[in-house]
Structures are given as C-alpha cells and as structure tokens.
Coordinates of C-alpha atoms in Angstrom, one line a residue:
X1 CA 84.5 214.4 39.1
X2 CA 86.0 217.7 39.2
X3 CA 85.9 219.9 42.3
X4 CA 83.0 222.5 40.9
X5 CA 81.1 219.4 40.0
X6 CA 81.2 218.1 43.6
X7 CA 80.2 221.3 45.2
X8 CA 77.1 222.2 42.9
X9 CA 76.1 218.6 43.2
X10 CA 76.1 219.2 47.1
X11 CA 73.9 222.3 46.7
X12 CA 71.6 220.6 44.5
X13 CA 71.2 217.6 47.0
X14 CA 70.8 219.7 49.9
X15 CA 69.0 222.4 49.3
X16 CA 67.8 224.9 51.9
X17 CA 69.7 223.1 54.4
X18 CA 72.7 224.7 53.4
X19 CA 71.3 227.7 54.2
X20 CA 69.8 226.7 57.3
X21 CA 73.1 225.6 58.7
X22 CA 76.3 227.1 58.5
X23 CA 79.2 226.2 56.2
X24 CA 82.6 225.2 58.6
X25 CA 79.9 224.0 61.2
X26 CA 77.6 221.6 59.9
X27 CA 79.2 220.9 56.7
X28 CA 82.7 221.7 55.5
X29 CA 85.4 221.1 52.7
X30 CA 89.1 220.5 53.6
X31 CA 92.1 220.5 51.1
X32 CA 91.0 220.5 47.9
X33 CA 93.7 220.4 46.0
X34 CA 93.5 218.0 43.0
X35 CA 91.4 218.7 39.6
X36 CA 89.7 215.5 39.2
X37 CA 88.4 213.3 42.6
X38 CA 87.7 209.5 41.2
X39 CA 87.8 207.4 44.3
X40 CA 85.7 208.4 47.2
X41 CA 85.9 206.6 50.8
X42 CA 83.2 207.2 53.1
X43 CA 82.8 206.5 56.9
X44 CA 80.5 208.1 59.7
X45 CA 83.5 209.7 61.3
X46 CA 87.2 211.4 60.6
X47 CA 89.8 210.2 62.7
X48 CA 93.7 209.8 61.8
X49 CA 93.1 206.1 61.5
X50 CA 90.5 206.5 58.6
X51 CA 92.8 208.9 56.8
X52 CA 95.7 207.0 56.7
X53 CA 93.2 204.0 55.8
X54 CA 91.9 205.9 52.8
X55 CA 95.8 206.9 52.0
X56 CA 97.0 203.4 52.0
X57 CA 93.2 202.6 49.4
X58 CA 94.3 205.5 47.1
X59 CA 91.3 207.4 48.4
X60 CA 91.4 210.8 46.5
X61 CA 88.1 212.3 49.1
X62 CA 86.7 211.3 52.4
X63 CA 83.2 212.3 53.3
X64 CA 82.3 212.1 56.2
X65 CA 79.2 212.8 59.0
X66 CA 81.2 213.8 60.9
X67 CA 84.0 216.4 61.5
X68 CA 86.6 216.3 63.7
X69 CA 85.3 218.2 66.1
X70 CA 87.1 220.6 68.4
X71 CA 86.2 219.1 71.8
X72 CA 87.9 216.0 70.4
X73 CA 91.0 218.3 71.4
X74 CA 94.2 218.5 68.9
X75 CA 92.6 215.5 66.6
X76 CA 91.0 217.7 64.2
X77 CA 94.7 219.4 63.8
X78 CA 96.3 215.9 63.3
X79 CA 93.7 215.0 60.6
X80 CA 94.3 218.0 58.5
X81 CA 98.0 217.3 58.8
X82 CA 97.7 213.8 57.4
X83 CA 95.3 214.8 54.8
X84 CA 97.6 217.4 53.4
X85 CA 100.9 214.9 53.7
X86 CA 98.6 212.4 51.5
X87 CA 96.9 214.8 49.4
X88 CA 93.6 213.6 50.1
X89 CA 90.3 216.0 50.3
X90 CA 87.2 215.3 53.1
X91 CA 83.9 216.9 53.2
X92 CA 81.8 216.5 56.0
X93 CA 77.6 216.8 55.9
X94 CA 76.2 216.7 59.3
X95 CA 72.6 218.3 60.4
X96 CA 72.0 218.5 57.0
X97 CA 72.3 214.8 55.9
X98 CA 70.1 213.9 59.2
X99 CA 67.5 215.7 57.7
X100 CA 67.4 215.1 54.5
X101 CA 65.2 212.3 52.9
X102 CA 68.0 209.9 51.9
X103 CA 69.9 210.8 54.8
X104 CA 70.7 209.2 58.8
X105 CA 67.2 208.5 59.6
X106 CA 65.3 207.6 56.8
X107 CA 67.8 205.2 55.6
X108 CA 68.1 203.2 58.8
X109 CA 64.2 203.1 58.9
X110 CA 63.6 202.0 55.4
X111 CA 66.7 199.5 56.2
X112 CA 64.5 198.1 58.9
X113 CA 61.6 197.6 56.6
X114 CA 59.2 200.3 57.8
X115 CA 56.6 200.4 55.1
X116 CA 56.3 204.5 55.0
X117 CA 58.4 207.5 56.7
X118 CA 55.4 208.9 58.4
X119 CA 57.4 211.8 59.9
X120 CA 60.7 213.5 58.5
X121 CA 63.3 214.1 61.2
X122 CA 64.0 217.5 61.6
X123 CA 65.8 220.6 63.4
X124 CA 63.3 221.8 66.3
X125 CA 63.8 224.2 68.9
X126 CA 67.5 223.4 69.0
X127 CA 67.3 219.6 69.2
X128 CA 66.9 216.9 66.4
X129 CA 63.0 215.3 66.0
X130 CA 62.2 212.1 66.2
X131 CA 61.3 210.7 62.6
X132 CA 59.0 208.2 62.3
X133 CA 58.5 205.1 60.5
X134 CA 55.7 202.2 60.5
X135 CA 55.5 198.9 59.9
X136 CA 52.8 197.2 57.6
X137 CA 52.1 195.0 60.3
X138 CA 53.2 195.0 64.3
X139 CA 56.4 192.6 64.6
X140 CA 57.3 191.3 67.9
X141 CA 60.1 193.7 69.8
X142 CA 62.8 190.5 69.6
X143 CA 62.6 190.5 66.4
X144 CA 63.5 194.2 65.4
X145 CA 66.5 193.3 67.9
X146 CA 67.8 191.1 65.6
X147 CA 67.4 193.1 62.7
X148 CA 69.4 196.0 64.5
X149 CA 71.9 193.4 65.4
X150 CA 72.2 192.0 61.9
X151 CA 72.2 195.7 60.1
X152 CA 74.6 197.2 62.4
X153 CA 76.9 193.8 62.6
X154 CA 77.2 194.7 66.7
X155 CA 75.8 194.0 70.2
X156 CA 72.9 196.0 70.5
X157 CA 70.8 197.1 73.7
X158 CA 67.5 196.9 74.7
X159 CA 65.2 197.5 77.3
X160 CA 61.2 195.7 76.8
X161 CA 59.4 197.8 79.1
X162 CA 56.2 196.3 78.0
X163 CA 54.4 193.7 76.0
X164 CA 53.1 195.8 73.3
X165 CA 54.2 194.3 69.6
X166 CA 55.9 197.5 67.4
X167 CA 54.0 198.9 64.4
X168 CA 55.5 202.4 64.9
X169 CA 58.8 203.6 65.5
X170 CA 60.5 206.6 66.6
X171 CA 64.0 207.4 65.9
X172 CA 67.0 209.4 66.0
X173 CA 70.2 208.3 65.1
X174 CA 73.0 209.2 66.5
X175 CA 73.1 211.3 69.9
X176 CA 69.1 210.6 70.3
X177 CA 69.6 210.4 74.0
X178 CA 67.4 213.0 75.5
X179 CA 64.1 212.2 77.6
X180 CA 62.1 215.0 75.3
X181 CA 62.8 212.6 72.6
X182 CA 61.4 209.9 74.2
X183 CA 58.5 212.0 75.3
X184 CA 58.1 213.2 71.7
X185 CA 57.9 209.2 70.6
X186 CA 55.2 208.8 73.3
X187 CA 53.0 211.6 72.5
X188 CA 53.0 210.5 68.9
X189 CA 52.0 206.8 69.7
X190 CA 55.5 205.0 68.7
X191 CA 56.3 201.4 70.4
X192 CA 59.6 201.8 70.6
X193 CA 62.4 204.5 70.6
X194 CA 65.9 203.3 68.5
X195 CA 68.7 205.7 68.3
X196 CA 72.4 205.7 68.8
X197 CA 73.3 206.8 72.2
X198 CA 72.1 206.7 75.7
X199 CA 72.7 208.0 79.5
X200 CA 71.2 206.9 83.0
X201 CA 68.4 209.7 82.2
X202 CA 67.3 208.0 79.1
X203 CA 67.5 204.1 80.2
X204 CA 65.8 205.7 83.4
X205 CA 62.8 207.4 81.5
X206 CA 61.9 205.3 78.4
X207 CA 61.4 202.7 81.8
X208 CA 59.2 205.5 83.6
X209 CA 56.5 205.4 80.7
X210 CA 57.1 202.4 79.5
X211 CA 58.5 202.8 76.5
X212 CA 60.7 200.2 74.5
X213 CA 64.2 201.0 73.5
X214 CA 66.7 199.8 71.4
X215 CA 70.1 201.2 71.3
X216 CA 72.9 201.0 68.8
X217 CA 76.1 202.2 68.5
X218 CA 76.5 206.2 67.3
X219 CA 78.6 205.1 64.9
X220 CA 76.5 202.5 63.4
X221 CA 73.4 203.9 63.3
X222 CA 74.8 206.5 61.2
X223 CA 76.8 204.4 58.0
X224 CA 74.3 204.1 56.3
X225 CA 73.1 207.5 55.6
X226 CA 76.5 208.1 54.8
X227 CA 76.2 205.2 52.1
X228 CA 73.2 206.5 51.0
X229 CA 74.7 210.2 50.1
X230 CA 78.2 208.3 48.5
X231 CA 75.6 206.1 45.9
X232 CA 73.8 209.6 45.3
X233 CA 77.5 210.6 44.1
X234 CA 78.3 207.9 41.9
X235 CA 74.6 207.8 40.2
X236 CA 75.7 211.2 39.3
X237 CA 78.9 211.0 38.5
X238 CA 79.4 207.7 36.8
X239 CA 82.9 207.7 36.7
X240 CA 83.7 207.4 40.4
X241 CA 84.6 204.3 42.6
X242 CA 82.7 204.2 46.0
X243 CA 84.3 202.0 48.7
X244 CA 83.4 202.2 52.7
X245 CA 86.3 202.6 54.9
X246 CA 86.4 200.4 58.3
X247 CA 85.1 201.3 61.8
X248 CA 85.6 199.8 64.6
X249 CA 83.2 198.8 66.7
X250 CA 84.3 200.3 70.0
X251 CA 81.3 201.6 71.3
X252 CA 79.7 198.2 71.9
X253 CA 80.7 197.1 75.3
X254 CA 79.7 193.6 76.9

C-alpha cells in the first residue's frame, strides 16, 4: 500500500467528514516517509509505549483515534521523536470515525447485538449525539453487563436505577459524560445510557431520572471502531497485515 493509496482511500471512506473537520485536528498524518506501508498496527490511542510496541512488531503505520493531544503536555513531542528514530508513520481519525457508520459507535452497538442502528451518532451543536441502537427483544440490564464486561475484557460500571428490561440503547463512546446526553437518551425513550467516561454530574443525573448506565473504559469502548476502520484497510488493500497493538487497562479502577 503505497502512501497516495492510503490517503485517497481515507477520502473515499470518509467522505464529507473530512471536510467537516479540519485536517491536523481531527485527523492527521505524521512521518510519512517510506514508499510502500505493509504492516499496520492499530490501537485507540498514541503514546510512547505503543510506538516503541509497534517498532519492536515491525509496524510500518500506526493509526490511531486518537492523537497525542497537546494538553497531554510534551507527549505528543516525544511520540514524534520515536516515530522518526523508528521510521514508523501514524494517522489518526477522530470525530470523523465516531460518525461514520463503521465507526466508534455503531461498531460497539452492533458488537452488543442491537438488531438495527436506529440513530447515527453525530456532531450537534458542538457536542457528540447519542446514537442509538435496539434490541429485537428487551434483555435484562445484568445481562448487557456482562456483555460489556466480556467485549471490553474489563471491570465495568453500572448503576440500575430502575427495573425497566433494555430494548433501546443510547450511546456514546468515549467522553459521553455529559447530562445533555443523558437527557438526549431520555427524550428519545432509551433504557439505558453506555458510553466511556463519567463524572459526579453524570452518576448524579442518570440517578435523578432514572436512567440506567453502564460505563466502560474510554479506551475500550473505542477499539473496536478502530478495528473496524484497520479491516476496511486490508479488504482494500489485500496485501497488508493488520495486528492490534496492546492497551492497558488503566482506567478500570476497583
């Protein structure tokens, strides 16, 4: 896979969401130096741990979710550094693969077993939408627990605040934390609320109108849309080698 391969390939997967969001903010390409890219590592996150992982796999490109961003302060300099010393390319995809229908969301979802993406997560008034998914047939909340658990291979947590079984579910992975997201999974009739981060004001709300919840790590919720865009690189080019690199699970606490 040459380099102008890769990058027409990332405009034909993405669309208008390229242009909706800016290149070196929500998606970016770092050190591209090699003609040909054959084996591709993929994680939600860039640290200086995954890139000396990929170095030490023969990883030609990282991509990535995320970037290393800038309040992360001085790592983003460090992982340039290391990816230059080891000649190794990353490419990031952030709003963008959230959005998109093989992306953050949807994959988790589908991963879950939700019969049909009723809603697409989406960029709305400066905040991420809740997608939403259903389920054939209500399951009790105990058991989407323990396919959360099983999927993301971590402690998860949960709050049952009431007795209502879950048919529909509203999500965002990630940094879903905010109470207008969980207002935006009551007004449109969700059981619970599953995304990848929370704070006193979220635990604190979903319990004020008795919504369910179901957190996951940030990271976790997130691999596999990550996956998801990697596969859509090797069914395209077929002479690429796809392996995910290893994150810890340090969120998870308890």
């Amino acid at each position: 896979m040459i380099v102008q391969q890769f990058r027409s390939h990332i405009y034909e997967l993405f669309g208008q969401l390229l242009i909706d969001f800016k290149e070196d903010e929500e998606y970016g390409f770092c050190n591209f130096s090699l003609n040909n890219y054959e084996r591709i590592g993929y994680a939600t996150n860039i640290t200086p741990e995954i890139v000396l992982q990929a170095a030490e796999k023969n990883v030609h490109l990282i991509v990535t979710h995320h970037d290393a961003w800038d309040f992360v302060y001085g790592m983003k300099e460090q992982c340039i550094e290391l990816l230059k010393e080891h000649n190794i390319a990353h490419f990031y995809i952030h709003l963008p693969l959230d959005y998109i229908d093989f992306g953050t969301c949807n994959s988790l979802l589908k991963l879950l077993g939700v019969s049909k993406v009723v809603q697409q997560s989406r960029h709305f008034e400066g905040h991420s939408a809740i997608g939403i998914g259903e389920f054939d047939s209500p399951i009790p909340l105990e058991k989407l627990v323990e396919k959360m658990t099983c999927l993301l291979g971590e402690k998860i947590y949960f709050q049952k605040n009431n007795n209502k079984e879950i048919k529909r579910i509203g999500m965002v992975t990630g940094a879903g934390n905010g109470t207008n997201q969980l207002r935006d999974a009551m007004n449109s009739n969700c059981d619970v609320y599953i995304t990848g981060e929370k704070t006193l004001y979220t635990i604190q709300y979903a319990k004020f109108i008795d919504m369910n919840i179901i957190v996951g790590s940030h990271t976790f919720t997130e691999i596999f849309g990550v996956k998801s865009f990697a596969q859509k690189l090797q069914e395209k080019f077929k002479d690429i080698e796809i392996l995910q690199l290893h994150e810890e699970h340090f969120e998870v606490t308890g």
